[in-house]
Coordinates of C-alpha atoms and ligand atoms in Angstrom, one line a residue:
X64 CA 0.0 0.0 0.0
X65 CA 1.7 3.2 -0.9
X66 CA 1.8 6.3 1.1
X67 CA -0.4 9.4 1.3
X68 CA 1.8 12.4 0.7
X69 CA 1.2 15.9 2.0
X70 CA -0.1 18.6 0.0
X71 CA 2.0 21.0 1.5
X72 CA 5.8 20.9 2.5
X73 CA 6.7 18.6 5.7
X74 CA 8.7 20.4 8.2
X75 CA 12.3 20.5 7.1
X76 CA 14.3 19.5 10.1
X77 CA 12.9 18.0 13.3
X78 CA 16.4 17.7 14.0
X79 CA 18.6 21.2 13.8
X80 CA 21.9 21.6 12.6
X81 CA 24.6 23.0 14.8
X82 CA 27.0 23.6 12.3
X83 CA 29.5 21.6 14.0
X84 CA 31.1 20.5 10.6
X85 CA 31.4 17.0 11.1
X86 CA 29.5 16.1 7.9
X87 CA 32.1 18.4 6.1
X88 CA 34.8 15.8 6.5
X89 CA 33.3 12.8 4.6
X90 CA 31.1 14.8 1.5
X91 CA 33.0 13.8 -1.3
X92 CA 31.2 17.1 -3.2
X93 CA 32.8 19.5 -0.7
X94 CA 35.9 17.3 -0.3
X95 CA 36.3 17.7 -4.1
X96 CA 35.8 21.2 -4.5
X97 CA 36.5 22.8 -1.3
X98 CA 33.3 25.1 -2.1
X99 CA 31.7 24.7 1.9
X100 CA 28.4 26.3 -0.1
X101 CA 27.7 22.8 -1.8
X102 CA 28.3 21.0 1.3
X103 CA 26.1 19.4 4.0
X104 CA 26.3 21.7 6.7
X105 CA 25.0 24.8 3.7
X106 CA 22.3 22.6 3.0
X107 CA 21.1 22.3 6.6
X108 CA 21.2 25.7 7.0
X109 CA 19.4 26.3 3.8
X110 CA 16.4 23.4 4.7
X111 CA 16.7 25.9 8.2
X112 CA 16.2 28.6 6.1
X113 CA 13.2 27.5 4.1
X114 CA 11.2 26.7 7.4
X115 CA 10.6 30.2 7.9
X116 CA 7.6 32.2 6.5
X117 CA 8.1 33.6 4.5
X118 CA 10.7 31.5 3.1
X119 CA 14.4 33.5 3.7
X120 CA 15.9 32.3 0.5
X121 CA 15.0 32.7 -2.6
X122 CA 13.2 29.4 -4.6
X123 CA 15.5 29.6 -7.5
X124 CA 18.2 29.7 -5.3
X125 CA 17.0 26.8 -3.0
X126 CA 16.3 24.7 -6.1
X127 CA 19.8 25.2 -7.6
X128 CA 21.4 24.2 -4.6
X129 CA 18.9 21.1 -4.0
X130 CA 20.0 19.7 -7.0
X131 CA 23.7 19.8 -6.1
X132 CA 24.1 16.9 -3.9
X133 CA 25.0 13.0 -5.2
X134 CA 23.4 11.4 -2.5
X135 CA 26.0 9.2 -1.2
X136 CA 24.6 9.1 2.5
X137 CA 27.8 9.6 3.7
X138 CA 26.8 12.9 6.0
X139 CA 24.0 11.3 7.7
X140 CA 26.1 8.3 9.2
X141 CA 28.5 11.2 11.2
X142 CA 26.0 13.8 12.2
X143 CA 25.8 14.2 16.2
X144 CA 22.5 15.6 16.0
X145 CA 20.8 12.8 13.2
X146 CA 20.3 15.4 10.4
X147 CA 19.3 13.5 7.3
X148 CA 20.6 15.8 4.6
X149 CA 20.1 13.3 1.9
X150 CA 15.9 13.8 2.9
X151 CA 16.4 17.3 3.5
X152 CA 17.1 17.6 -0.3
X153 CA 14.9 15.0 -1.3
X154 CA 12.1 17.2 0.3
X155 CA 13.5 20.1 -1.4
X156 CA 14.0 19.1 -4.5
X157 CA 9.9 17.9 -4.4
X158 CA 9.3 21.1 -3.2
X159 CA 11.0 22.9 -6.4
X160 CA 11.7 20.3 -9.0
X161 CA 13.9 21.8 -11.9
X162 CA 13.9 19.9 -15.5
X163 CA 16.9 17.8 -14.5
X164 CA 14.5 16.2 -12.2
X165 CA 11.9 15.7 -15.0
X166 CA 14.5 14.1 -17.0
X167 CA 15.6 12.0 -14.6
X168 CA 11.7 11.0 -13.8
X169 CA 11.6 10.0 -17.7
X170 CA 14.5 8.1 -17.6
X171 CA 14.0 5.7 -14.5
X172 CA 10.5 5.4 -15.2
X173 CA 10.5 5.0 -19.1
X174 CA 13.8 3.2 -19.1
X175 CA 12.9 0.3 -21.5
X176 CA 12.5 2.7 -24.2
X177 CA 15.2 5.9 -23.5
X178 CA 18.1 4.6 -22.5
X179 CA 18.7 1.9 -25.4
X180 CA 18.0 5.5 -27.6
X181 CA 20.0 7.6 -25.8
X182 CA 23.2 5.6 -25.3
X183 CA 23.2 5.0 -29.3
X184 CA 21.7 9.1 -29.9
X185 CA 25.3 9.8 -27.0
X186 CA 27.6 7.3 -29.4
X187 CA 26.8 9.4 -32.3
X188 CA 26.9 13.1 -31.0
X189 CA 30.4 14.6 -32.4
X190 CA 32.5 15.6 -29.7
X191 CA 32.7 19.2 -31.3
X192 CA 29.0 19.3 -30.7
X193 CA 29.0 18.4 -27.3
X194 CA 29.1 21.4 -24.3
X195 CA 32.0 20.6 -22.5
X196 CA 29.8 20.7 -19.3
X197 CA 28.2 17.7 -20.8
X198 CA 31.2 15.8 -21.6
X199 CA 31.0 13.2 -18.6
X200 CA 26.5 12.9 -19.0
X201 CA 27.0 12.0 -22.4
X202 CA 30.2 9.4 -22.3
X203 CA 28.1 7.9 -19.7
X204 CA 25.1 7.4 -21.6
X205 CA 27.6 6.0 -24.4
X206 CA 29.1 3.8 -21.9
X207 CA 26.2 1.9 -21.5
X208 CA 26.2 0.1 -24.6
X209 CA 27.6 -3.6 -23.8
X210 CA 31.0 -5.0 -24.9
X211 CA 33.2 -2.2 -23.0
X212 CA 34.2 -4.3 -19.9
X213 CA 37.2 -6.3 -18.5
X214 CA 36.4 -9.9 -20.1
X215 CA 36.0 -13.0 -18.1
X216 CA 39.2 -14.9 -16.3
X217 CA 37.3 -16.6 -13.5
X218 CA 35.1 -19.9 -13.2
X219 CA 33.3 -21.5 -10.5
X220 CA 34.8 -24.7 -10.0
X221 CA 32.2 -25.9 -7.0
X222 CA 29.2 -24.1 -6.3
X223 CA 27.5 -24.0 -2.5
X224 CA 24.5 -26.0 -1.7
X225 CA 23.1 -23.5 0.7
X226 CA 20.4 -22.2 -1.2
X227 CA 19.7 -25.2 -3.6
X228 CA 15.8 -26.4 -4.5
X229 CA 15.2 -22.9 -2.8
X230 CA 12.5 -20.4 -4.6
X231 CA 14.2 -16.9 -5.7
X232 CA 14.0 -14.1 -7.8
X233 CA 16.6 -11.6 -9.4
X234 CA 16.1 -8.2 -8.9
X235 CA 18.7 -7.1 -11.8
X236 CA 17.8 -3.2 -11.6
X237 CA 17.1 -1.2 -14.0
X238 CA 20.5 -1.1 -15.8
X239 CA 20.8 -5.1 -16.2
X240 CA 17.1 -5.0 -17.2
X241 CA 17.3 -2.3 -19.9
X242 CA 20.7 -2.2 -21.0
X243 CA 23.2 -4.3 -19.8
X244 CA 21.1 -7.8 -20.3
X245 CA 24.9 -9.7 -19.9
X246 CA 24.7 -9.2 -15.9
X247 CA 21.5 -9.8 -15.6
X248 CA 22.3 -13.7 -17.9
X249 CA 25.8 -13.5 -15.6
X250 CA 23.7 -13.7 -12.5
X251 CA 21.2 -16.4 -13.8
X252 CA 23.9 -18.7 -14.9
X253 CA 25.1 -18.3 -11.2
X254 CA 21.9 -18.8 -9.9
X255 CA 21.3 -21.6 -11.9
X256 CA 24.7 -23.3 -10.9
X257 CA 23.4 -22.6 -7.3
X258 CA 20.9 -24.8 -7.5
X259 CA 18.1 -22.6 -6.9
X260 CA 15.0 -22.4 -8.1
X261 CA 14.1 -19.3 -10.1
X262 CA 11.3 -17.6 -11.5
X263 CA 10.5 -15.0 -13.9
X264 CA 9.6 -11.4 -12.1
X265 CA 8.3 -7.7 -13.7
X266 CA 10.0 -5.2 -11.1
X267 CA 10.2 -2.1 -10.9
X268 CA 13.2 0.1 -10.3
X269 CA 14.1 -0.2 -7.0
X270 CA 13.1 3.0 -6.1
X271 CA 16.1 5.0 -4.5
X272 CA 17.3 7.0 -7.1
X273 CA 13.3 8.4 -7.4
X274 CA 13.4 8.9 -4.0
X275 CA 16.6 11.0 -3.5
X276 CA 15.3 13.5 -6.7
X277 CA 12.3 13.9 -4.6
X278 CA 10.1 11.7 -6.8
X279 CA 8.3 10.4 -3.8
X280 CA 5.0 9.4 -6.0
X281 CA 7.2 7.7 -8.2
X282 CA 9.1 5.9 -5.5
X283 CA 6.0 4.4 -3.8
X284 CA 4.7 2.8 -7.0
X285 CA 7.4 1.4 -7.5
X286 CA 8.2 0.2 -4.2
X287 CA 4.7 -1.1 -3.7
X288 CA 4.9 -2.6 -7.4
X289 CA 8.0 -4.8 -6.0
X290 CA 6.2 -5.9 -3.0
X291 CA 3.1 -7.6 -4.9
X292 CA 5.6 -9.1 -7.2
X293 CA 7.4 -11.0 -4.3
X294 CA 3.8 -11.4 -2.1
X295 CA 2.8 -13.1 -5.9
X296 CA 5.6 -15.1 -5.7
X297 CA 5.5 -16.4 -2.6
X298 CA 7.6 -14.3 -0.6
X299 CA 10.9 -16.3 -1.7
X300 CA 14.6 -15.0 -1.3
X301 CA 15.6 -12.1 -3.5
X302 CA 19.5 -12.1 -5.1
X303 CA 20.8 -8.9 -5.6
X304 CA 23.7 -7.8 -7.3
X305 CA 23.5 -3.7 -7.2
X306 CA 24.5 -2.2 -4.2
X307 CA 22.7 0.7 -4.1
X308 CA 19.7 -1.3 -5.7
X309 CA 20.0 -3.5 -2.3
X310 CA 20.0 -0.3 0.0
X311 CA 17.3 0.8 -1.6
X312 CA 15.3 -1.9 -1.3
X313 CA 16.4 -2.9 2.0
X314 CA 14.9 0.5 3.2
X315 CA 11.4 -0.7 2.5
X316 CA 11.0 -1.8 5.6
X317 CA 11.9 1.7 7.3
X318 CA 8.2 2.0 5.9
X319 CA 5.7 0.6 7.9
X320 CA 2.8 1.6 5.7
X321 CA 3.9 -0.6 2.8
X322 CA 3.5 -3.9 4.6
X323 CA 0.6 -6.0 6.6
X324 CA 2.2 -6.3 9.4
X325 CA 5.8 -5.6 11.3
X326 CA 6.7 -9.8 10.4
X327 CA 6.1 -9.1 6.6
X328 CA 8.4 -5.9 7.0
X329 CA 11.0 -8.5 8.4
X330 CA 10.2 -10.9 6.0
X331 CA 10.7 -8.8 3.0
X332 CA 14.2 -8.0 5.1
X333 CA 15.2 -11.1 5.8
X334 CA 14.6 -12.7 1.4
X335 CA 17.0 -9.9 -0.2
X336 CA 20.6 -11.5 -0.4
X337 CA 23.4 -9.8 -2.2
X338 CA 24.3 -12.6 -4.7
X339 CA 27.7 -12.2 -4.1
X340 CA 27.0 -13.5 -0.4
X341 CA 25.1 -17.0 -1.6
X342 CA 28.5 -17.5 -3.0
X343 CA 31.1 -17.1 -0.6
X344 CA 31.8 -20.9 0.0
X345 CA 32.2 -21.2 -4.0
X346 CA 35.2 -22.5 -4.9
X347 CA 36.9 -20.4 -7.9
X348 CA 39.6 -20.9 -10.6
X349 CA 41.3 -18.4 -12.2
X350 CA 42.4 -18.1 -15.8
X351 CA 46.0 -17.7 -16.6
X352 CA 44.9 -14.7 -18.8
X353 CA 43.9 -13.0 -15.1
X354 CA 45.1 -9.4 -14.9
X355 CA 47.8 -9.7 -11.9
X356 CA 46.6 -6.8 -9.9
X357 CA 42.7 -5.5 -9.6
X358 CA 41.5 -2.2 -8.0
X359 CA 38.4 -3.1 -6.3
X360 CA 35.9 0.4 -5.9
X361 CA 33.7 0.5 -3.4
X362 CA 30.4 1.9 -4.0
X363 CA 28.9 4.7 -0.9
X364 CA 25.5 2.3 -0.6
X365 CA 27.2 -0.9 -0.1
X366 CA 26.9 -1.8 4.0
X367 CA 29.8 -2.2 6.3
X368 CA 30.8 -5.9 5.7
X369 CA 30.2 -5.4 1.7
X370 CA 29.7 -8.8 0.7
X371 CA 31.0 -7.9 -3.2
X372 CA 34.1 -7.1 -1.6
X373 CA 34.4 -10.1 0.2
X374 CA 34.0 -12.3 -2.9
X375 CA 36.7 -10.7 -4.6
X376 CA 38.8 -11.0 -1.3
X377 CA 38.0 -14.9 -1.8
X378 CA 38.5 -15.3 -5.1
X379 CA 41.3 -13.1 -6.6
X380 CA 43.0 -13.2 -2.5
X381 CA 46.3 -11.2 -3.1
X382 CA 45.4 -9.9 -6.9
X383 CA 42.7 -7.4 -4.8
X384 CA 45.1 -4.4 -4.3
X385 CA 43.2 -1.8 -3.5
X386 CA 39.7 -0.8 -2.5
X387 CA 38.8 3.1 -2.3
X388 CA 36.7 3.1 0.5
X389 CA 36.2 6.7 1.6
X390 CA 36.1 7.6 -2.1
X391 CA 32.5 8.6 -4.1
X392 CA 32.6 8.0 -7.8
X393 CA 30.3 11.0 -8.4
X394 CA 27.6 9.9 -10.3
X395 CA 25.2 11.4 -8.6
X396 CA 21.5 10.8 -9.8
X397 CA 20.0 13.5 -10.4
X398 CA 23.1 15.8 -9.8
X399 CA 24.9 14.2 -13.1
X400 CA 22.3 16.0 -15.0
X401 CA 22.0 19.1 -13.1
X402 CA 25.6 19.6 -12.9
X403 CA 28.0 17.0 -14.7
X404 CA 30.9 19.7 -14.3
X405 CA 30.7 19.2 -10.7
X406 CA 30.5 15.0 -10.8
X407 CA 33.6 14.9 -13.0
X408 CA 35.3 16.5 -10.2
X409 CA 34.5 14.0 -7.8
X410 CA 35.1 11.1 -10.1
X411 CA 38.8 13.1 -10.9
X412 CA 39.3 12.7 -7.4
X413 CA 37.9 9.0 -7.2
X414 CA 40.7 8.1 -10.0
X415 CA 43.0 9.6 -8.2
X416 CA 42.9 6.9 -5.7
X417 CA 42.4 4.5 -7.6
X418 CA 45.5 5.1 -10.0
X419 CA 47.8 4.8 -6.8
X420 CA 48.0 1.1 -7.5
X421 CA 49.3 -1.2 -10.4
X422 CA 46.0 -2.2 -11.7
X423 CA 44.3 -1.3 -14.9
X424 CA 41.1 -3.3 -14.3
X425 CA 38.2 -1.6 -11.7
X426 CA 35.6 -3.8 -10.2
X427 CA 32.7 -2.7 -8.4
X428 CA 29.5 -3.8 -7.5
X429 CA 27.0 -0.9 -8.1
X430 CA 25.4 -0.4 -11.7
X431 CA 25.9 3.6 -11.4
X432 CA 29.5 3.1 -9.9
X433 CA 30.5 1.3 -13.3
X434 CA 28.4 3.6 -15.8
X435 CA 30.4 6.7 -14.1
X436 CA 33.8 5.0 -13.5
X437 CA 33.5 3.9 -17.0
X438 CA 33.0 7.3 -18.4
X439 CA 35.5 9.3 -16.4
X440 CA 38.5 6.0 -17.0
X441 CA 41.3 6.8 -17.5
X442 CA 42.9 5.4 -20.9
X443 CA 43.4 1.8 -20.6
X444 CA 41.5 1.1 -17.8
X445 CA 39.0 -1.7 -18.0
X446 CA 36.0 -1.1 -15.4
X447 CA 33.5 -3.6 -14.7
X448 CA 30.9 -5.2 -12.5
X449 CA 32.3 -8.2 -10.9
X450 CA 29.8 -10.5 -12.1
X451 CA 31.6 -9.7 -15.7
X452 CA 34.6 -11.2 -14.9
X453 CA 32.7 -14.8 -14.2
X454 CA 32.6 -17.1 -16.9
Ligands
SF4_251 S1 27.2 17.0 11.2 FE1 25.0 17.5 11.5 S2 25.0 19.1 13.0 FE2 27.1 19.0 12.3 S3 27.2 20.6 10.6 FE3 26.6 18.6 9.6 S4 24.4 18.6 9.6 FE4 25.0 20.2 11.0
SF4_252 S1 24.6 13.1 0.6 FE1 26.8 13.1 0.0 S2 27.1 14.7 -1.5 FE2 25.1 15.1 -0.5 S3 25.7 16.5 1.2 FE3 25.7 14.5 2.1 S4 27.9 13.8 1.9 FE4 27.6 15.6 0.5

């Protein structure tokens, strides 16, 4: 059942920034460009602003600033007072939604149709013709035609049995559904050598990206769409293989209204499993064409153990060399089409890290992480989602 949604604007901030400037230290926007205005703590103050009637910044002003934030989370885990500025600018950007949120709406919404289009319409666009401020949008729109990865050098020799003869789904997101179709086969060969038993499913996107452009409408279709496709089911596990798509998901049940009951809230909890978990006791085989190193980046939604990670850890064991954490790739949602100058930045500083090391092969385990890494790469470098590297 989705929510009702106020009419007019919630309250801004039940909890108030004191502009102690913790959040400052882990924004990979501000961190980037050293501008405090784009910030965290600016846009507590601005939400602070807003409350007041009437309103003590302008709405042009409010909007513009709104859509400058990537929505990597990263504030809210250090703020002393629980100030959710990635809500704060949800509600914002609801409250004044600019084009590049329309866009954005069309795309995640209408994805079967625009993005095959645009990543061939991106391919052909002369680079003379581009606006250099769109030089990063449009490579990663290019980027997401298939064939651009880091080939496959590992095979599963032995597969678990832990979740064999069990019912599942695959919640591929809307990148593997739309575009790249090779994760989405990738994960059901996997799932298939696990043993499980897996059907067919119509999702929806996931519903975190909508959110976070303050598409809350959008967001609880699409969130209540995914719920009657697993009640239909049967309520059986759920393998994910997108980071943010398994945040976003798992956040569902911070939701009350879209369940029964508080046990089908933990229920729904307790079936999502990042694929890259159900195969930690997999026993792997590398091929002798194997790159020797690998730079592993890791995405802002994964959680704190970051199963993905793990894998690799498993699997590759001293070939891993380096994993970013601490380091946003900038792709930003929303933001990458409000202002693509200012996620080219953060994913200049991303590389930065990530060129420390030997490797010239990325792997990461969120859809967005690879379209952007992709697109900002330096040359040579082969990104990929791990699942890419699995034959
Ligand atoms: S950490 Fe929280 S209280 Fe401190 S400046 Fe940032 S938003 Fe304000
Ligand atoms: S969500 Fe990320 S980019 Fe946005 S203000 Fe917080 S730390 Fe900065």
């Amino acid at each position: 059942m989705a929510r009702d949604r106020p009419d007019r604007p919630e309250a801004f901030s039940e909890e108030h920034c004191v502009l102690c400037g913790r959040c400052l230290e882990v924004c990979p926007l501000f961190a980037a460009t050293r501008r405090e205005e784009l910030g965290p703590r600016a846009k507590a103050l601005l939400a602070q602003l807003m409350e007041a009637e009437p309103p003590l910044t302008p709405r042009p002003a409010a909007a513009r600033l709104a859509s400058l934030c990537l929505g990597c989370g990263r504030c809210r885990g250090v703020c002393p007072q629980g100030v959710d500025i990635p809500d704060l600018v949800a509600r914002l950007r609801r409250e004044h939604p600019g084009f590049a949120t329309w866009v954005w709406e069309q795309a995640l919404t209408r994805a079967r149709r625009t993005w095959p289009l645009a990543a061939r319409a991106a391919g052909l666009a002369p680079e003379g013709l581009s606006p250099e401020r769109l030089g990063l949008t449009l490579k990663c729109l290019a980027g997401l035609r298939p064939g651009q990865g880091p080939g496959r050098w590992l095979t599963v020799e032995r597969f678990p049995d832990q979740v064999r003869g069990r019912d599942a789904l695959l919640f591929s997101g809307c990148l593997a559904e739309n575009v790249f179709g090779h994760w989405k086969a990738a994960a059901r060969r996997l799932l298939d050598g696990l043993g499980a038993r897996v059907a067919e499913a119509d999702w929806a996107c996931c519903g975190d990206s909508l959110g976070k452009a303050g598409l809350a409408r959008a967001q609880d279709r699409a969130r209540a769409r995914n719920i009657e496709v697993w009640r239909e089911a049967g309520r059986p596990l759920i393998a994910v293989f997108c980071a943010t798509c398994l945040s976003g998901l798992s956040d569902y049940a911070q939701d009350p209204g879209l369940f029964a009951d508080r046990a089908e809230a933990e229920a729904w909890i307790s079936s999502l499993a990042p694929l890259s978990g159900l195969l930690k006791a997999a026993r792997f085989v590398l091929s002798p064409d194997a790159p020797k190193a690998v730079a592993y980046h890791r995405p802002c939604h994964a959680d704190r153990a970051d199963s993905d990670f793990e894998l690799l850890s498993l699997a590759l064991g001293p070939g891993l060399v380096l994993d970013t954490r601490g380091q946003c790739c900038g792709f930003g949602g929303v933001m990458q089409l409000a202002a693509p100058g200012l996620c080219a930045e953060v994913a200049a500083r991303c590389w930065q890290a990530l060129s420390k090391g030997p490797a010239r092969t990325v792997l990461t385990g969120c859809s967005a992480c690879v379209v952007q890494l992709r697109a900002s790469a330096p040359e040579g470098v082969l990104v990929g989602h791990w699942l890419e590297i699995i034959s």
